[in-house]
Amino acid sequence: MPAVLSARRLAAAGLLALTMTVAAPLAPTPLAALSAHAAEKGVFFPESFSLSNGMQVVVIPNHRVPVVTHMVWYKVGAADEERGQSGIAHFLEHLMFKGTDVIPPGEFSRIVAKNGGRDNAFTSYDYTAYYQNVARDRLEMVMRMEADRMANLKLTDAVVYPERDVIIEERRQRIENEPADRIGEQINATMFVHHPYGTPVIGWPQEMSTLTREMAEHFYKTWYTPNNAILVVSGDVTAAELKPLAERYYGAIPARPVPERKRVTEPPLTSSRQVVLRDEEVRQPSVRRIWTAPSYRLDPDHQAYALQVLSEIMSGGTTSRLYRSLVVDQKLATSAWLGYGPTAWDMATLSVGASPAAGVPMEKLESALWTEIDKLMKSGVTEEEVATARKRMLAAAAYARDSLTGPAQTLGAALATGQSIDDVESWPVRIDAVTADQVNAAARAVLSQTNHVTGLLLPPTGKDS
């Protein structure tokens, strides 16, 4: 899902290419030059074990530099909140920095920084994660500190209610003062009329102002337990080295019963809907349309991998179909894209959008954009396009191994949303097996749905491009 909130900032929706798609793709390679052999299983080659209290531990060795990324992922997010308490997951993320009996409020990040590291946290619909990037010899220190706040967070009115004012102000600055974020929030709320994915991660303002210390404590005691958490460590360490530390600090925390993640389902809507936002602050108009799509976990027709290949074909850089047609050839847009991310506990979304070039009426851009989508629906993609996209995506997966934080983020998000390590490691094989027929079938299945939502972000009447 699109929204991810950080303890001190709003983070980008795809923190790291969670779906393994290419952020800055290579130029297409001619079909004749494509590799003839099939892709092999394996992306990050992690090691894994479980503690006696049920906590899963994943280690991704990378010995290039003596640095590690230490992450704790909780399998709970904004979509697991009780109705009427929107924003409590993100609020608790902030409050996790407010101290224990051992570490005073605000000292956690100061200690990490004093030791040359960086830390932060982020909340999404389906998970909440806390991380530190530190030198290898500081790993035990951050494990001790993170385990301490997993079990011993101390909240008082004196720290809770000023922090509530902080998240309310964060919403004003990041959402209410940003037209693009405001319309994104409204599009989500229109798309998901019953499911909690329609409620913003940061919360609705009228509910944020009523969040209490008791609510935060209840959410913490309900969900923050080692048997509902995943420890992922990437960098200059092995599982054999990490295991005694994990057992010492996290293994000593008792497990507690965790509720089942119960999510309501969307009603069977069939009508299309439109959201229009006009605002004086709009400098770059845009149009976007979203459809519901299968996620990795909920994919009965096995379309997720084909839709990732579709996204690469349509939006994988300056040679992609949409960019080439709307920006380069027709010169109607400054950007054009198709986005899809299958990492979600429930359904995912597929979106298409564009921003007009100077002087281009929005109606003209819309017409051209929908023409491209109609062309895709009628004529489909070719085997050569699919083969080229697969090659670029497999190259990106290989390069992803060089990152320190990327592997930890990819595996953590996958495991928190119902995937297994084998699912992640099998990604190259599954992408390499995608055919043009599968891409076309998946595209038509999603794009033929009539319950889509279209959003138009525009300047005030009379000031359109």
CSV table of C-alpha atoms in Angstrom, one decimal:
chain,number,residue,atom,x,y,z
A,1,MET,CA,0.0,0.0,0.0
A,2,PRO,CA,1.1,3.5,-0.7
A,3,ALA,CA,1.5,5.1,2.7
A,4,VAL,CA,4.5,4.6,4.9
A,5,LEU,CA,5.2,7.0,7.9
A,6,SER,CA,8.5,7.5,9.6
A,7,ALA,CA,9.0,8.5,13.3
A,8,ARG,CA,10.5,11.8,12.2
A,9,ARG,CA,9.4,12.1,8.6
A,10,LEU,CA,7.0,10.7,5.9
A,11,ALA,CA,9.0,8.1,4.0
A,12,ALA,CA,8.5,7.2,0.4
A,13,ALA,CA,5.9,4.5,-0.3
A,14,GLY,CA,8.4,2.0,-1.6
A,15,LEU,CA,11.2,2.4,0.8
A,16,LEU,CA,13.4,0.1,-1.1
A,17,ALA,CA,12.0,-1.5,-4.2
A,18,LEU,CA,10.0,-4.0,-2.0
A,19,THR,CA,8.8,-5.7,-5.1
A,20,MET,CA,12.3,-6.1,-6.6
A,21,THR,CA,11.3,-3.9,-9.6
A,22,VAL,CA,13.9,-1.6,-11.1
A,23,ALA,CA,14.1,1.9,-9.7
A,24,ALA,CA,16.6,3.1,-12.4
A,25,PRO,CA,16.4,0.5,-15.1
A,26,LEU,CA,19.1,-0.3,-17.6
A,27,ALA,CA,18.6,0.4,-21.2
A,28,PRO,CA,16.7,-2.4,-23.1
A,29,THR,CA,18.8,-5.1,-24.5
A,30,PRO,CA,18.0,-6.6,-27.9
A,31,LEU,CA,16.2,-10.0,-27.7
A,32,ALA,CA,19.1,-11.7,-29.5
A,33,ALA,CA,21.5,-10.7,-26.7
A,34,LEU,CA,19.4,-12.0,-23.9
A,35,SER,CA,20.8,-14.8,-21.8
A,36,ALA,CA,19.7,-18.3,-23.0
A,37,HIS,CA,19.9,-20.0,-19.6
A,38,ALA,CA,17.1,-19.9,-17.0
A,39,ALA,CA,17.5,-17.8,-13.9
A,40,GLU,CA,18.7,-19.5,-10.8
A,41,LYS,CA,17.0,-19.4,-7.4
A,42,GLY,CA,18.5,-17.0,-4.9
A,43,VAL,CA,18.5,-13.3,-4.2
A,44,PHE,CA,20.0,-12.5,-0.8
A,45,PHE,CA,21.0,-16.1,0.4
A,46,PRO,CA,19.9,-15.4,4.1
A,47,GLU,CA,20.3,-17.6,7.1
A,48,SER,CA,17.4,-18.0,9.5
A,49,PHE,CA,16.5,-19.5,12.8
A,50,SER,CA,13.8,-19.1,15.5
A,51,LEU,CA,14.1,-18.3,19.2
A,52,SER,CA,12.2,-20.4,21.8
A,53,ASN,CA,9.7,-17.6,22.3
A,54,GLY,CA,8.7,-17.7,18.6
A,55,MET,CA,10.7,-14.8,17.3
A,56,GLN,CA,12.0,-15.3,13.8
A,57,VAL,CA,15.5,-14.2,13.1
A,58,VAL,CA,17.0,-13.6,9.6
A,59,VAL,CA,20.6,-12.9,8.9
A,60,ILE,CA,21.9,-11.6,5.5
A,61,PRO,CA,25.7,-11.8,5.6
A,62,ASN,CA,27.5,-9.1,3.7
A,63,HIS,CA,31.2,-8.7,4.7
A,64,ARG,CA,32.2,-5.9,2.4
A,65,VAL,CA,32.4,-3.4,5.2
A,66,PRO,CA,32.3,-3.8,9.0
A,67,VAL,CA,28.7,-2.3,9.3
A,68,VAL,CA,25.3,-3.8,10.0
A,69,THR,CA,21.7,-2.9,9.6
A,70,HIS,CA,19.6,-4.1,12.6
A,71,MET,CA,15.8,-4.2,12.1
A,72,VAL,CA,12.9,-5.3,14.2
A,73,TRP,CA,9.6,-5.7,12.3
A,74,TYR,CA,6.3,-6.1,14.1
A,75,LYS,CA,3.5,-7.8,12.2
A,76,VAL,CA,1.0,-5.0,12.9
A,77,GLY,CA,0.2,-1.7,11.2
A,78,ALA,CA,-2.4,0.9,10.7
A,79,ALA,CA,-4.9,-1.6,9.1
A,80,ASP,CA,-4.9,-3.5,12.4
A,81,GLU,CA,-6.1,-0.6,14.5
A,82,GLU,CA,-9.4,-0.6,16.3
A,83,ARG,CA,-12.1,1.4,14.6
A,84,GLY,CA,-12.1,5.0,15.8
A,85,GLN,CA,-8.4,4.9,16.8
A,86,SER,CA,-6.9,5.7,13.5
A,87,GLY,CA,-3.2,6.7,13.8
A,88,ILE,CA,-2.5,4.7,17.0
A,89,ALA,CA,0.0,2.4,15.2
A,90,HIS,CA,2.0,5.5,14.0
A,91,PHE,CA,1.5,7.2,17.4
A,92,LEU,CA,3.0,4.3,19.2
A,93,GLU,CA,5.9,4.2,16.8
A,94,HIS,CA,6.7,7.8,18.0
A,95,LEU,CA,6.2,6.8,21.6
A,96,MET,CA,8.7,3.9,21.3
A,97,PHE,CA,11.4,6.6,21.5
A,98,LYS,CA,10.1,7.9,24.8
A,99,GLY,CA,12.1,5.6,27.1
A,100,THR,CA,12.3,2.8,29.6
A,101,ASP,CA,13.6,2.5,33.1
A,102,VAL,CA,17.0,2.0,31.6
A,103,ILE,CA,17.0,4.6,28.7
A,104,PRO,CA,15.4,8.0,29.5
A,105,PRO,CA,13.0,9.6,27.0
A,106,GLY,CA,14.8,10.8,23.8
A,107,GLU,CA,18.1,9.0,24.7
A,108,PHE,CA,17.7,6.1,22.3
A,109,SER,CA,18.5,8.0,19.2
A,110,ARG,CA,21.1,10.2,21.0
A,111,ILE,CA,23.0,7.0,22.1
A,112,VAL,CA,22.9,5.6,18.6
A,113,ALA,CA,24.2,8.8,17.1
A,114,LYS,CA,26.9,9.2,19.7
A,115,ASN,CA,28.2,5.8,18.6
A,116,GLY,CA,28.3,6.8,15.0
A,117,GLY,CA,25.1,5.2,13.9
A,118,ARG,CA,21.7,6.2,12.4
A,119,ASP,CA,18.3,5.1,13.5
A,120,ASN,CA,14.6,5.6,12.6
A,121,ALA,CA,11.3,3.8,12.2
A,122,PHE,CA,8.4,3.6,9.9
A,123,THR,CA,4.7,2.5,10.0
A,124,SER,CA,2.7,1.1,7.1
A,125,TYR,CA,-0.7,-0.5,6.8
A,126,ASP,CA,0.7,-4.0,7.5
A,127,TYR,CA,3.8,-3.6,9.6
A,128,THR,CA,5.9,-1.3,11.8
A,129,ALA,CA,9.7,-1.4,11.8
A,130,TYR,CA,12.5,0.0,13.8
A,131,TYR,CA,16.1,0.1,12.5
A,132,GLN,CA,19.7,1.1,13.2
A,133,ASN,CA,22.7,1.3,11.0
A,134,VAL,CA,25.8,0.9,13.1
A,135,ALA,CA,29.4,-0.4,13.1
A,136,ARG,CA,29.6,-4.1,13.6
A,137,ASP,CA,31.1,-3.7,17.1
A,138,ARG,CA,28.0,-1.7,18.1
A,139,LEU,CA,25.5,-4.4,17.2
A,140,GLU,CA,25.2,-5.8,20.6
A,141,MET,CA,24.5,-2.4,22.0
A,142,VAL,CA,21.5,-1.7,19.7
A,143,MET,CA,20.2,-5.2,20.2
A,144,ARG,CA,20.2,-4.7,24.0
A,145,MET,CA,18.4,-1.3,23.6
A,146,GLU,CA,15.8,-2.5,21.1
A,147,ALA,CA,15.0,-5.6,23.2
A,148,ASP,CA,14.6,-3.3,26.2
A,149,ARG,CA,11.9,-1.2,24.6
A,150,MET,CA,10.2,-4.2,23.1
A,151,ALA,CA,9.5,-5.4,26.7
A,152,ASN,CA,9.8,-2.4,29.0
A,153,LEU,CA,8.4,0.8,27.4
A,154,LYS,CA,7.3,3.3,30.0
A,155,LEU,CA,4.6,5.8,29.0
A,156,THR,CA,3.5,8.8,31.1
A,157,ASP,CA,1.1,11.6,30.3
A,158,ALA,CA,4.0,14.0,30.4
A,159,VAL,CA,5.5,12.4,27.3
A,160,VAL,CA,2.4,11.0,25.5
A,161,TYR,CA,0.3,14.1,25.1
A,162,PRO,CA,3.0,16.5,23.8
A,163,GLU,CA,3.9,13.8,21.3
A,164,ARG,CA,0.3,13.6,20.2
A,165,ASP,CA,0.6,17.3,19.3
A,166,VAL,CA,3.7,16.4,17.3
A,167,ILE,CA,1.8,13.9,15.1
A,168,ILE,CA,-1.1,16.3,14.6
A,169,GLU,CA,1.3,18.9,13.4
A,170,GLU,CA,3.1,16.3,11.2
A,171,ARG,CA,-0.3,15.7,9.6
A,172,ARG,CA,-0.8,19.4,9.0
A,173,GLN,CA,2.6,19.8,7.4
A,174,ARG,CA,2.8,16.6,5.4
A,175,ILE,CA,-0.7,16.0,4.4
A,176,GLU,CA,-2.9,19.0,4.8
A,177,ASN,CA,-0.4,21.5,3.3
A,178,GLU,CA,0.5,19.2,0.4
A,179,PRO,CA,-2.2,18.9,-2.3
A,180,ALA,CA,-0.6,15.8,-3.9
A,181,ASP,CA,-0.8,14.0,-0.5
A,182,ARG,CA,-4.3,15.3,0.2
A,183,ILE,CA,-5.7,13.9,-3.1
A,184,GLY,CA,-3.8,10.6,-2.5
A,185,GLU,CA,-5.5,10.3,0.8
A,186,GLN,CA,-8.9,11.0,-0.7
A,187,ILE,CA,-8.3,8.6,-3.6
A,188,ASN,CA,-7.5,5.8,-1.1
A,189,ALA,CA,-10.6,6.6,1.0
A,190,THR,CA,-12.7,6.5,-2.2
A,191,MET,CA,-11.1,3.2,-3.4
A,192,PHE,CA,-11.5,1.4,-0.1
A,193,VAL,CA,-14.9,2.3,1.3
A,194,HIS,CA,-14.9,-0.5,4.0
A,195,HIS,CA,-11.4,-1.9,4.2
A,196,PRO,CA,-9.0,-0.2,6.6
A,197,TYR,CA,-6.6,0.5,3.7
A,198,GLY,CA,-8.9,3.5,3.0
A,199,THR,CA,-7.9,5.1,6.4
A,200,PRO,CA,-4.7,7.0,6.3
A,201,VAL,CA,-1.7,5.5,8.2
A,202,ILE,CA,-1.2,8.8,10.1
A,203,GLY,CA,-4.9,8.8,11.0
A,204,TRP,CA,-7.9,11.1,10.5
A,205,PRO,CA,-7.5,14.4,12.3
A,206,GLN,CA,-10.6,14.1,14.5
A,207,GLU,CA,-9.5,10.7,15.8
A,208,MET,CA,-5.8,11.6,16.2
A,209,SER,CA,-6.8,14.3,18.7
A,210,THR,CA,-8.6,11.7,20.9
A,211,LEU,CA,-5.8,9.2,21.1
A,212,THR,CA,-4.8,8.5,24.7
A,213,ARG,CA,-1.9,7.0,26.7
A,214,GLU,CA,-4.2,4.0,27.6
A,215,MET,CA,-4.9,3.3,23.9
A,216,ALA,CA,-1.2,3.4,23.1
A,217,GLU,CA,-0.4,1.1,26.0
A,218,HIS,CA,-3.1,-1.3,25.0
A,219,PHE,CA,-1.8,-1.4,21.4
A,220,TYR,CA,1.7,-2.0,22.7
A,221,LYS,CA,0.8,-4.8,25.0
A,222,THR,CA,-1.4,-6.5,22.4
A,223,TRP,CA,1.0,-6.5,19.4
A,224,TYR,CA,4.5,-5.8,20.6
A,225,THR,CA,5.7,-9.2,21.6
A,226,PRO,CA,8.6,-11.3,20.3
A,227,ASN,CA,6.3,-14.0,18.8
A,228,ASN,CA,4.8,-11.2,16.6
A,229,ALA,CA,8.2,-9.8,15.6
A,230,ILE,CA,10.9,-10.5,13.1
A,231,LEU,CA,14.6,-9.7,13.7
A,232,VAL,CA,16.5,-9.0,10.4
A,233,VAL,CA,20.2,-8.2,10.5
A,234,SER,CA,22.1,-7.5,7.3
A,235,GLY,CA,25.8,-6.9,7.0
A,236,ASP,CA,29.1,-8.1,8.5
A,237,VAL,CA,27.7,-10.9,10.7
A,238,THR,CA,26.8,-14.5,10.4
A,239,ALA,CA,23.9,-16.5,12.0
A,240,ALA,CA,26.4,-18.3,14.2
A,241,GLU,CA,27.7,-15.0,15.6
A,242,LEU,CA,24.2,-13.5,16.0
A,243,LYS,CA,22.4,-16.4,17.6
A,244,PRO,CA,23.8,-16.1,21.1
A,245,LEU,CA,23.2,-12.4,21.1
A,246,ALA,CA,19.6,-12.9,19.9
A,247,GLU,CA,19.0,-15.5,22.5
A,248,ARG,CA,20.4,-13.3,25.3
A,249,TYR,CA,18.5,-10.2,24.5
A,250,TYR,CA,15.3,-11.1,22.6
A,251,GLY,CA,15.0,-14.7,23.7
A,252,ALA,CA,14.7,-13.7,27.3
A,253,ILE,CA,11.4,-11.8,26.6
A,254,PRO,CA,8.3,-14.0,27.2
A,255,ALA,CA,5.9,-14.6,24.4
A,256,ARG,CA,2.3,-13.5,24.7
A,257,PRO,CA,-0.9,-14.5,22.8
A,258,VAL,CA,-1.4,-12.3,19.7
A,259,PRO,CA,-4.9,-11.7,18.2
A,260,GLU,CA,-5.6,-13.0,14.7
A,261,ARG,CA,-5.3,-10.3,12.0
A,262,LYS,CA,-9.0,-9.9,11.1
A,263,ARG,CA,-9.7,-7.6,8.2
A,264,VAL,CA,-13.0,-6.8,6.7
A,265,THR,CA,-13.5,-7.3,2.9
A,266,GLU,CA,-14.6,-4.7,0.4
A,267,PRO,CA,-18.2,-4.7,-0.8
A,268,PRO,CA,-18.7,-5.7,-4.5
A,269,LEU,CA,-18.7,-2.2,-6.0
A,270,THR,CA,-18.8,-2.0,-9.8
A,271,SER,CA,-19.1,1.7,-10.4
A,272,SER,CA,-16.1,4.0,-11.3
A,273,ARG,CA,-15.5,7.0,-9.1
A,274,GLN,CA,-13.7,10.3,-9.6
A,275,VAL,CA,-11.9,12.6,-7.1
A,276,VAL,CA,-11.1,16.2,-8.1
A,277,LEU,CA,-8.9,18.5,-6.0
A,278,ARG,CA,-8.3,22.1,-7.1
A,279,ASP,CA,-5.9,24.1,-5.0
A,280,GLU,CA,-3.9,27.4,-5.3
A,281,GLU,CA,-0.8,25.4,-4.2
A,282,VAL,CA,-0.9,23.0,-7.2
A,283,ARG,CA,2.2,23.7,-9.3
A,284,GLN,CA,2.1,20.4,-11.3
A,285,PRO,CA,-1.3,19.1,-12.2
A,286,SER,CA,-1.7,15.3,-12.5
A,287,VAL,CA,-4.1,12.5,-13.3
A,288,ARG,CA,-4.0,9.1,-11.8
A,289,ARG,CA,-6.3,6.0,-11.8
A,290,ILE,CA,-6.1,3.1,-9.4
A,291,TRP,CA,-7.5,-0.4,-9.5
A,292,THR,CA,-7.4,-3.2,-6.9
A,293,ALA,CA,-5.0,-5.9,-7.8
A,294,PRO,CA,-3.7,-9.2,-6.3
A,295,SER,CA,-1.0,-9.1,-3.7
A,296,TYR,CA,1.6,-11.8,-3.2
A,297,ARG,CA,-0.5,-13.3,-0.3
A,298,LEU,CA,-3.9,-13.1,-2.1
A,299,ASP,CA,-3.2,-14.1,-5.6
A,300,PRO,CA,-5.5,-17.1,-6.6
A,301,ASP,CA,-4.8,-16.6,-10.3
A,302,HIS,CA,-1.0,-16.2,-9.9
A,303,GLN,CA,-0.8,-12.8,-11.5
A,304,ALA,CA,1.5,-10.9,-9.2
A,305,TYR,CA,4.8,-11.7,-11.0
A,306,ALA,CA,3.2,-11.0,-14.4
A,307,LEU,CA,1.9,-7.6,-13.2
A,308,GLN,CA,5.5,-6.7,-12.0
A,309,VAL,CA,6.7,-7.5,-15.5
A,310,LEU,CA,3.9,-5.3,-16.9
A,311,SER,CA,5.0,-2.5,-14.7
A,312,GLU,CA,8.5,-2.7,-16.0
A,313,ILE,CA,7.3,-2.7,-19.6
A,314,MET,CA,5.0,0.2,-19.2
A,315,SER,CA,7.0,2.3,-16.7
A,316,GLY,CA,10.5,1.1,-16.4
A,317,GLY,CA,12.4,4.2,-17.3
A,318,THR,CA,12.8,6.5,-20.3
A,319,THR,CA,12.4,3.7,-22.8
A,320,SER,CA,9.1,2.4,-21.3
A,321,ARG,CA,5.9,2.5,-23.3
A,322,LEU,CA,4.2,5.3,-21.4
A,323,TYR,CA,7.2,7.6,-21.2
A,324,ARG,CA,8.2,7.0,-24.8
A,325,SER,CA,4.7,7.7,-26.1
A,326,LEU,CA,3.4,10.5,-23.9
A,327,VAL,CA,6.7,12.3,-23.0
A,328,VAL,CA,9.0,11.7,-25.9
A,329,ASP,CA,6.9,11.2,-29.0
A,330,GLN,CA,3.7,13.1,-28.3
A,331,LYS,CA,5.3,15.6,-25.9
A,332,LEU,CA,2.1,15.8,-23.9
A,333,ALA,CA,3.5,14.9,-20.5
A,334,THR,CA,6.5,15.6,-18.2
A,335,SER,CA,6.0,12.1,-16.6
A,336,ALA,CA,3.9,9.0,-17.2
A,337,TRP,CA,3.9,5.8,-15.2
A,338,LEU,CA,2.2,2.6,-14.2
A,339,GLY,CA,2.9,1.4,-10.7
A,340,TYR,CA,2.2,-1.9,-8.9
A,341,GLY,CA,3.5,-3.3,-5.6
A,342,PRO,CA,2.3,-6.7,-4.4
A,343,THR,CA,3.8,-6.6,-0.9
A,344,ALA,CA,0.6,-6.4,1.2
A,345,TRP,CA,-1.3,-8.5,3.7
A,346,ASP,CA,-4.6,-8.0,1.8
A,347,MET,CA,-5.2,-6.7,-1.7
A,348,ALA,CA,-2.8,-4.5,-3.6
A,349,THR,CA,-3.4,-1.7,-6.1
A,350,LEU,CA,-2.2,-1.0,-9.6
A,351,SER,CA,-2.1,2.7,-10.6
A,352,VAL,CA,-1.6,4.7,-13.8
A,353,GLY,CA,-0.8,8.4,-14.0
A,354,ALA,CA,0.7,11.3,-15.8
A,355,SER,CA,1.5,15.0,-15.5
A,356,PRO,CA,0.9,17.4,-18.4
A,357,ALA,CA,3.6,19.3,-20.2
A,358,ALA,CA,3.3,23.1,-20.1
A,359,GLY,CA,0.3,24.4,-22.1
A,360,VAL,CA,-1.2,20.9,-22.5
A,361,PRO,CA,-4.9,20.7,-21.4
A,362,MET,CA,-5.6,18.0,-18.9
A,363,GLU,CA,-8.4,16.6,-21.2
A,364,LYS,CA,-5.9,16.1,-24.0
A,365,LEU,CA,-3.4,14.3,-21.7
A,366,GLU,CA,-6.2,12.1,-20.2
A,367,SER,CA,-7.4,11.1,-23.7
A,368,ALA,CA,-3.8,10.1,-24.7
A,369,LEU,CA,-3.2,8.2,-21.5
A,370,TRP,CA,-6.4,6.2,-21.7
A,371,THR,CA,-5.6,5.5,-25.4
A,372,GLU,CA,-2.4,3.9,-24.3
A,373,ILE,CA,-4.2,1.7,-21.7
A,374,ASP,CA,-6.8,0.7,-24.4
A,375,LYS,CA,-4.0,-0.2,-26.7
A,376,LEU,CA,-2.5,-2.4,-24.0
A,377,MET,CA,-5.9,-4.1,-23.4
A,378,LYS,CA,-6.5,-4.8,-27.1
A,379,SER,CA,-3.1,-5.6,-28.4
A,380,GLY,CA,-1.2,-6.6,-25.3
A,381,VAL,CA,2.6,-6.8,-24.9
A,382,THR,CA,5.0,-8.8,-27.0
A,383,GLU,CA,7.3,-11.7,-26.1
A,384,GLU,CA,10.3,-9.5,-26.9
A,385,GLU,CA,9.1,-6.8,-24.5
A,386,VAL,CA,8.6,-9.4,-21.8
A,387,ALA,CA,12.0,-10.9,-22.3
A,388,THR,CA,13.7,-7.6,-22.2
A,389,ALA,CA,11.9,-6.6,-19.0
A,390,ARG,CA,12.7,-9.9,-17.4
A,391,LYS,CA,16.4,-9.4,-18.1
A,392,ARG,CA,16.5,-5.9,-16.6
A,393,MET,CA,14.6,-7.1,-13.5
A,394,LEU,CA,16.9,-10.0,-12.9
A,395,ALA,CA,19.9,-7.7,-13.3
A,396,ALA,CA,18.4,-5.4,-10.6
A,397,ALA,CA,17.9,-8.4,-8.3
A,398,ALA,CA,21.6,-9.2,-8.7
A,399,TYR,CA,22.6,-5.7,-7.9
A,400,ALA,CA,20.3,-5.6,-4.9
A,401,ARG,CA,22.7,-8.0,-3.1
A,402,ASP,CA,25.3,-5.2,-2.9
A,403,SER,CA,23.1,-3.0,-0.7
A,404,LEU,CA,23.3,-3.1,3.1
A,405,THR,CA,19.8,-2.0,4.1
A,406,GLY,CA,17.8,-3.0,1.0
A,407,PRO,CA,18.0,-6.8,1.7
A,408,ALA,CA,16.9,-6.3,5.3
A,409,GLN,CA,14.0,-4.1,4.2
A,410,THR,CA,12.9,-6.4,1.4
A,411,LEU,CA,12.9,-9.6,3.5
A,412,GLY,CA,11.3,-7.8,6.6
A,413,ALA,CA,8.4,-6.5,4.6
A,414,ALA,CA,7.9,-9.8,2.8
A,415,LEU,CA,7.9,-11.8,6.0
A,416,ALA,CA,5.6,-9.3,7.7
A,417,THR,CA,3.0,-9.7,5.0
A,418,GLY,CA,2.8,-13.4,4.8
A,419,GLN,CA,5.6,-14.4,2.4
A,420,SER,CA,8.4,-16.9,3.3
A,421,ILE,CA,12.1,-16.6,2.7
A,422,ASP,CA,11.7,-19.2,0.0
A,423,ASP,CA,9.2,-16.9,-1.8
A,424,VAL,CA,11.8,-14.1,-1.8
A,425,GLU,CA,14.6,-16.3,-2.9
A,426,SER,CA,12.5,-17.8,-5.7
A,427,TRP,CA,11.7,-14.4,-7.1
A,428,PRO,CA,14.2,-14.6,-10.0
A,429,VAL,CA,12.9,-18.0,-11.1
A,430,ARG,CA,9.3,-16.9,-11.0
A,431,ILE,CA,10.0,-13.7,-12.9
A,432,ASP,CA,12.0,-15.5,-15.5
A,433,ALA,CA,9.1,-17.9,-16.1
A,434,VAL,CA,6.6,-15.1,-16.9
A,435,THR,CA,5.3,-15.1,-20.5
A,436,ALA,CA,3.6,-12.5,-22.7
A,437,ASP,CA,0.3,-14.4,-22.4
A,438,GLN,CA,0.5,-14.3,-18.6
A,439,VAL,CA,1.2,-10.5,-18.7
A,440,ASN,CA,-1.7,-9.9,-21.1
A,441,ALA,CA,-4.1,-12.0,-19.1
A,442,ALA,CA,-3.1,-10.3,-15.8
A,443,ALA,CA,-3.3,-6.8,-17.4
A,444,ARG,CA,-6.8,-7.4,-18.8
A,445,ALA,CA,-8.0,-8.9,-15.5
A,446,VAL,CA,-7.1,-5.9,-13.5
A,447,LEU,CA,-7.6,-3.1,-16.0
A,448,SER,CA,-11.0,-4.3,-17.1
A,449,GLN,CA,-12.5,-3.8,-13.6
A,450,THR,CA,-15.0,-1.0,-13.6
A,451,ASN,CA,-14.7,-0.1,-9.9
A,452,HIS,CA,-11.6,2.1,-10.4
A,453,VAL,CA,-11.0,5.5,-9.0
A,454,THR,CA,-9.6,8.5,-11.0
A,455,GLY,CA,-8.0,11.4,-9.3
A,456,LEU,CA,-7.4,14.8,-10.9
A,457,LEU,CA,-5.1,17.3,-9.2
A,458,LEU,CA,-5.7,20.7,-10.7
A,459,PRO,CA,-5.0,24.4,-10.1
A,460,PRO,CA,-8.1,26.7,-9.5
A,461,THR,CA,-10.6,27.0,-12.4
A,462,GLY,CA,-9.2,29.1,-15.1
A,463,LYS,CA,-5.5,28.3,-14.3
A,464,ASP,CA,-5.4,24.8,-15.9
A,465,SER,CA,-2.4,23.9,-18.0
